[in-house]
Amino acid sequence: MLDAPQDHDTPLMQDPAFAVALRLCGQNPVILPTGHILLQRRILGVRIAMLPRAAPHPDLWQHLRALGLQRIPLILSPEHPCTLPRAMRLRGSQNIAQLQLHPDRAVARATLHAKWRNQLKRAEAAHLRVTDGPMPSHTDHHPLLILEAAQARARGYTNWPNTLTAAFAKAAPDQTRLFMAYAGNTVVAHALFLLHGRRATYHIAHITKRGKALCAHNLLLWRASRWLAEQGHNQLDLGLVDPRTPGLNRFKLRTGAHLSQTGGTWLRWHP
């Protein structure tokens, strides 16, 4: 198991716990001398390498040559826009909602959009019971993972495989935080956060019809952001802002989050 480090600022898919989780799933990531995590896959029988959420280090090509990987296709998806010479763009930049976690509760609450804040007040007035703690390490069949898989199928989106989320929880339980809201004895909302250095990611969530009526996710996200700030985290990644999901976008951005552009997706292959 890994303890959650607090002294670095790294994307989730470049965190050491992510590499351990991949190995638990039977994959073989390569840790480069720069500390970056390089993934390897086969697509239609073709071996490719992927460097997710990281800008290429000046010595990257030299390291790939030393590993015998310089001739295979390399997919790059930098966290921020950057120059990638001799690479072909496969997909443009995307927008991610990033919430800065202010340590002062009053300041953080004041940055909320008025409608979001009113929904939070409604949830607080409903006297929902909120629990939080690390994701159980024996989590392969956790209710949230089952609900998330069904929700993804129904809505047609993709996320991490449940096996990878479960493996992350086994590899680094202290880098997970699961918040649940109860109305009486019934769970009406879940929200799972993954921690990586001084940052965190809003990973997956689920809410029932009753939870929506009570604005339970507003309460969970607020409680989680306050807990993260108290633990010394300074940024929460709320995920992609997708034009196809305007309601979800409003929920994210009304927290006071700002838009951050990714570097897009690129292919570099010089066999």
GROMACS .gro file of C-alpha atoms in nm:
model
  271
    1MET     CA    1   0.000   0.000   0.000
    2LEU     CA    2   0.100   0.360  -0.059
    3ASP     CA    3   0.050   0.655   0.170
    4ALA     CA    4  -0.091   0.971   0.014
    5PRO     CA    5   0.201   1.210  -0.047
    6GLN     CA    6   0.128   1.576   0.017
    7ASP     CA    7   0.439   1.744  -0.119
    8HIS     CA    8   0.398   1.716  -0.494
    9ASP     CA    9   0.165   1.846  -0.763
   10THR     CA   10   0.100   1.575  -1.016
   11PRO     CA   11  -0.189   1.463  -1.240
   12LEU     CA   12  -0.380   1.154  -1.128
   13MET     CA   13  -0.250   0.937  -1.412
   14GLN     CA   14   0.109   1.027  -1.326
   15ASP     CA   15   0.073   0.938  -0.957
   16PRO     CA   16   0.268   0.633  -0.829
   17ALA     CA   17  -0.057   0.478  -0.700
   18PHE     CA   18  -0.192   0.474  -1.056
   19ALA     CA   19   0.106   0.267  -1.172
   20VAL     CA   20   0.056   0.020  -0.885
   21ALA     CA   21  -0.315  -0.007  -0.970
   22LEU     CA   22  -0.231  -0.083  -1.333
   23ARG     CA   23   0.003  -0.363  -1.225
   24LEU     CA   24  -0.271  -0.508  -1.004
   25CYS     CA   25  -0.485  -0.517  -1.320
   26GLY     CA   26  -0.217  -0.713  -1.507
   27GLN     CA   27  -0.072  -0.425  -1.705
   28ASN     CA   28   0.295  -0.333  -1.727
   29PRO     CA   29   0.354   0.043  -1.709
   30VAL     CA   30   0.709   0.169  -1.749
   31ILE     CA   31   0.849   0.419  -1.499
   32LEU     CA   32   1.086   0.646  -1.689
   33PRO     CA   33   1.399   0.796  -1.526
   34THR     CA   34   1.210   1.128  -1.523
   35GLY     CA   35   0.949   0.966  -1.297
   36HIS     CA   36   0.681   0.972  -1.567
   37ILE     CA   37   0.450   0.674  -1.611
   38LEU     CA   38   0.446   0.531  -1.964
   39LEU     CA   39   0.160   0.297  -2.051
   40GLN     CA   40   0.183   0.015  -2.305
   41ARG     CA   41  -0.107  -0.136  -2.496
   42ARG     CA   42  -0.191  -0.328  -2.809
   43ILE     CA   43  -0.459  -0.187  -3.038
   44LEU     CA   44  -0.561  -0.408  -3.328
   45GLY     CA   45  -0.242  -0.605  -3.268
   46VAL     CA   46  -0.019  -0.297  -3.286
   47ARG     CA   47   0.197  -0.221  -2.984
   48ILE     CA   48   0.173   0.142  -2.875
   49ALA     CA   49   0.300   0.352  -2.585
   50MET     CA   50   0.105   0.630  -2.412
   51LEU     CA   51   0.220   0.917  -2.196
   52PRO     CA   52  -0.098   1.044  -2.026
   53ARG     CA   53  -0.135   1.390  -1.876
   54ALA     CA   54   0.234   1.478  -1.897
   55ALA     CA   55   0.441   1.712  -2.111
   56PRO     CA   56   0.731   1.529  -2.279
   57HIS     CA   57   1.059   1.576  -2.093
   58PRO     CA   58   1.354   1.694  -2.309
   59ASP     CA   59   1.522   1.358  -2.244
   60LEU     CA   60   1.210   1.152  -2.325
   61TRP     CA   61   1.329   1.035  -2.667
   62GLN     CA   62   1.666   0.933  -2.526
   63HIS     CA   63   1.495   0.729  -2.253
   64LEU     CA   64   1.265   0.563  -2.506
   65ARG     CA   65   1.567   0.470  -2.717
   66ALA     CA   66   1.740   0.318  -2.414
   67LEU     CA   67   1.426   0.107  -2.349
   68GLY     CA   68   1.396   0.002  -2.714
   69LEU     CA   69   1.065   0.187  -2.748
   70GLN     CA   70   1.171   0.463  -2.988
   71ARG     CA   71   1.020   0.296  -3.298
   72ILE     CA   72   0.669   0.225  -3.171
   73PRO     CA   73   0.379   0.474  -3.195
   74LEU     CA   74   0.363   0.710  -2.898
   75ILE     CA   75   0.036   0.876  -2.794
   76LEU     CA   76   0.088   1.197  -2.596
   77SER     CA   77  -0.186   1.379  -2.405
   78PRO     CA   78  -0.023   1.668  -2.214
   79GLU     CA   79  -0.212   1.814  -1.922
   80HIS     CA   80  -0.164   2.166  -2.060
   81PRO     CA   81  -0.106   2.307  -2.414
   82CYS     CA   82   0.259   2.276  -2.516
   83THR     CA   83   0.479   2.246  -2.824
   84LEU     CA   84   0.516   1.893  -2.962
   85PRO     CA   85   0.750   1.896  -3.263
   86ARG     CA   86   0.724   1.617  -3.519
   87ALA     CA   87   0.391   1.503  -3.378
   88MET     CA   88   0.047   1.485  -3.542
   89ARG     CA   89  -0.259   1.615  -3.359
   90LEU     CA   90  -0.529   1.351  -3.316
   91ARG     CA   91  -0.769   1.552  -3.101
   92GLY     CA   92  -0.789   1.915  -2.996
   93SER     CA   93  -0.776   2.061  -2.649
   94GLN     CA   94  -1.056   1.994  -2.403
   95ASN     CA   95  -1.178   2.200  -2.110
   96ILE     CA   96  -1.154   2.076  -1.752
   97ALA     CA   97  -1.323   2.240  -1.453
   98GLN     CA   98  -1.065   2.308  -1.181
   99LEU     CA   99  -1.173   2.424  -0.836
  100GLN     CA  100  -0.918   2.605  -0.621
  101LEU     CA  101  -0.969   2.495  -0.260
  102HIS     CA  102  -0.954   2.804  -0.039
  103PRO     CA  103  -0.866   2.720   0.322
  104ASP     CA  104  -1.113   2.976   0.459
  105ARG     CA  105  -1.466   2.830   0.474
  106ALA     CA  106  -1.640   3.169   0.453
  107VAL     CA  107  -1.437   3.274   0.149
  108ALA     CA  108  -1.502   2.941  -0.022
  109ARG     CA  109  -1.875   2.967   0.042
  110ALA     CA  110  -1.885   3.321  -0.088
  111THR     CA  111  -1.738   3.208  -0.423
  112LEU     CA  112  -2.032   2.973  -0.485
  113HIS     CA  113  -2.287   3.083  -0.745
  114ALA     CA  114  -2.606   3.204  -0.574
  115LYS     CA  115  -2.818   2.920  -0.718
  116TRP     CA  116  -2.558   2.659  -0.617
  117ARG     CA  117  -2.541   2.807  -0.268
  118ASN     CA  118  -2.922   2.799  -0.236
  119GLN     CA  119  -2.921   2.430  -0.337
  120LEU     CA  120  -2.659   2.367  -0.071
  121LYS     CA  121  -2.878   2.540   0.187
  122ARG     CA  122  -3.170   2.318   0.081
  123ALA     CA  123  -2.958   2.006   0.133
  124GLU     CA  124  -2.838   2.130   0.471
  125ALA     CA  125  -3.197   2.202   0.577
  126ALA     CA  126  -3.292   1.843   0.486
  127HIS     CA  127  -3.063   1.719   0.767
  128LEU     CA  128  -2.902   1.452   0.552
  129ARG     CA  129  -2.646   1.239   0.732
  130VAL     CA  130  -2.307   1.243   0.561
  131THR     CA  131  -2.032   0.985   0.614
  132ASP     CA  132  -1.684   0.978   0.467
  133GLY     CA  133  -1.378   0.757   0.477
  134PRO     CA  134  -1.134   0.563   0.258
  135MET     CA  135  -1.284   0.341  -0.011
  136PRO     CA  136  -1.295  -0.015   0.126
  137SER     CA  137  -1.003  -0.216  -0.013
  138HIS     CA  138  -1.232  -0.516  -0.077
  139THR     CA  139  -1.429  -0.298  -0.312
  140ASP     CA  140  -1.467  -0.503  -0.632
  141HIS     CA  141  -1.845  -0.523  -0.585
  142HIS     CA  142  -1.902  -0.197  -0.400
  143PRO     CA  143  -2.254  -0.058  -0.465
  144LEU     CA  144  -2.110   0.265  -0.609
  145LEU     CA  145  -1.911   0.075  -0.873
  146ILE     CA  146  -2.217  -0.128  -0.972
  147LEU     CA  147  -2.434   0.184  -0.992
  148GLU     CA  148  -2.165   0.374  -1.187
  149ALA     CA  149  -2.130   0.093  -1.443
  150ALA     CA  150  -2.507   0.085  -1.500
  151GLN     CA  151  -2.519   0.465  -1.524
  152ALA     CA  152  -2.234   0.473  -1.779
  153ARG     CA  153  -2.410   0.215  -1.998
  154ALA     CA  154  -2.740   0.403  -1.981
  155ARG     CA  155  -2.586   0.742  -2.063
  156GLY     CA  156  -2.327   0.618  -2.313
  157TYR     CA  157  -2.009   0.752  -2.155
  158THR     CA  158  -1.685   0.581  -2.059
  159ASN     CA  159  -1.485   0.603  -1.739
  160TRP     CA  160  -1.219   0.393  -1.574
  161PRO     CA  161  -1.305   0.022  -1.565
  162ASN     CA  162  -1.439  -0.077  -1.224
  163THR     CA  163  -1.143  -0.313  -1.186
  164LEU     CA  164  -0.901  -0.020  -1.213
  165THR     CA  165  -1.090   0.191  -0.957
  166ALA     CA  166  -1.096  -0.108  -0.722
  167ALA     CA  167  -0.725  -0.168  -0.780
  168PHE     CA  168  -0.647   0.197  -0.699
  169ALA     CA  169  -0.836   0.159  -0.370
  170LYS     CA  170  -0.636  -0.154  -0.291
  171ALA     CA  171  -0.306   0.006  -0.386
  172ALA     CA  172  -0.358   0.330  -0.195
  173PRO     CA  173  -0.669   0.335   0.026
  174ASP     CA  174  -0.549   0.655   0.196
  175GLN     CA  175  -0.560   0.824  -0.146
  176THR     CA  176  -0.934   0.761  -0.174
  177ARG     CA  177  -1.221   0.936   0.003
  178LEU     CA  178  -1.578   0.817  -0.033
  179PHE     CA  179  -1.860   1.050   0.076
  180MET     CA  180  -2.216   0.918   0.115
  181ALA     CA  181  -2.540   1.100   0.198
  182TYR     CA  182  -2.821   0.924   0.383
  183ALA     CA  183  -3.187   1.018   0.409
  184GLY     CA  184  -3.288   0.812   0.708
  185ASN     CA  185  -3.121   0.476   0.656
  186THR     CA  186  -3.114   0.501   0.276
  187VAL     CA  187  -2.810   0.610   0.076
  188VAL     CA  188  -2.926   0.877  -0.168
  189ALA     CA  189  -2.588   0.990  -0.308
  190HIS     CA  190  -2.226   0.874  -0.341
  191ALA     CA  191  -1.915   1.069  -0.443
  192LEU     CA  192  -1.566   0.919  -0.469
  193PHE     CA  193  -1.254   1.136  -0.471
  194LEU     CA  194  -0.900   1.023  -0.556
  195LEU     CA  195  -0.607   1.210  -0.404
  196HIS     CA  196  -0.276   1.275  -0.577
  197GLY     CA  197  -0.028   1.494  -0.397
  198ARG     CA  198  -0.178   1.832  -0.313
  199ARG     CA  199  -0.449   1.779  -0.573
  200ALA     CA  200  -0.761   1.562  -0.589
  201THR     CA  201  -1.001   1.436  -0.857
  202TYR     CA  202  -1.380   1.405  -0.839
  203HIS     CA  203  -1.371   1.051  -0.979
  204ILE     CA  204  -1.722   0.898  -0.990
  205ALA     CA  205  -2.058   0.968  -0.832
  206HIS     CA  206  -2.417   0.849  -0.825
  207ILE     CA  207  -2.740   1.002  -0.699
  208THR     CA  208  -3.098   0.877  -0.664
  209LYS     CA  209  -3.413   1.069  -0.758
  210ARG     CA  210  -3.469   1.148  -0.392
  211GLY     CA  211  -3.107   1.261  -0.362
  212LYS     CA  212  -3.154   1.498  -0.656
  213ALA     CA  213  -3.466   1.645  -0.499
  214LEU     CA  214  -3.267   1.708  -0.180
  215CYS     CA  215  -2.960   1.847  -0.369
  216ALA     CA  216  -2.748   1.581  -0.200
  217HIS     CA  217  -2.457   1.612  -0.443
  218ASN     CA  218  -2.418   1.980  -0.361
  219LEU     CA  219  -2.379   1.884   0.003
  220LEU     CA  220  -2.131   1.603  -0.071
  221LEU     CA  221  -1.915   1.818  -0.297
  222TRP     CA  222  -1.914   2.101  -0.043
  223ARG     CA  223  -1.823   1.869   0.245
  224ALA     CA  224  -1.554   1.701   0.035
  225SER     CA  225  -1.400   2.032  -0.075
  226ARG     CA  226  -1.384   2.147   0.287
  227TRP     CA  227  -1.229   1.819   0.401
  228LEU     CA  228  -0.970   1.832   0.123
  229ALA     CA  229  -0.878   2.192   0.205
  230GLU     CA  230  -0.836   2.101   0.572
  231GLN     CA  231  -0.599   1.819   0.469
  232GLY     CA  232  -0.380   2.062   0.273
  233HIS     CA  233  -0.507   1.994  -0.080
  234ASN     CA  234  -0.530   2.305  -0.296
  235GLN     CA  235  -0.704   2.197  -0.617
  236LEU     CA  236  -0.996   1.971  -0.710
  237ASP     CA  237  -1.035   1.842  -1.066
  238LEU     CA  238  -1.408   1.825  -1.145
  239GLY     CA  239  -1.362   1.662  -1.484
  240LEU     CA  240  -1.435   1.755  -1.844
  241VAL     CA  241  -1.676   2.030  -1.941
  242ASP     CA  242  -1.863   1.865  -2.228
  243PRO     CA  243  -2.103   2.062  -2.453
  244ARG     CA  244  -2.332   1.755  -2.450
  245THR     CA  245  -2.393   1.785  -2.073
  246PRO     CA  246  -2.494   2.147  -2.003
  247GLY     CA  247  -2.662   2.066  -1.672
  248LEU     CA  248  -2.356   1.890  -1.536
  249ASN     CA  249  -2.136   2.173  -1.662
  250ARG     CA  250  -2.344   2.426  -1.467
  251PHE     CA  251  -2.315   2.212  -1.154
  252LYS     CA  252  -1.936   2.210  -1.185
  253LEU     CA  253  -1.877   2.571  -1.282
  254ARG     CA  254  -2.116   2.718  -1.026
  255THR     CA  255  -1.884   2.591  -0.753
  256GLY     CA  256  -1.649   2.872  -0.854
  257ALA     CA  257  -1.436   2.643  -1.069
  258HIS     CA  258  -1.242   2.785  -1.364
  259LEU     CA  259  -1.177   2.628  -1.705
  260SER     CA  260  -0.835   2.482  -1.778
  261GLN     CA  261  -0.737   2.362  -2.127
  262THR     CA  262  -0.567   2.029  -2.186
  263GLY     CA  263  -0.293   1.991  -2.444
  264GLY     CA  264  -0.498   1.770  -2.674
  265THR     CA  265  -0.395   1.426  -2.802
  266TRP     CA  266  -0.096   1.373  -3.033
  267LEU     CA  267   0.073   1.089  -3.220
  268ARG     CA  268   0.449   1.073  -3.263
  269TRP     CA  269   0.575   0.784  -3.472
  270HIS     CA  270   0.902   0.779  -3.664
  271PRO     CA  271   0.978   0.413  -3.736
   0.00000   0.00000   0.00000
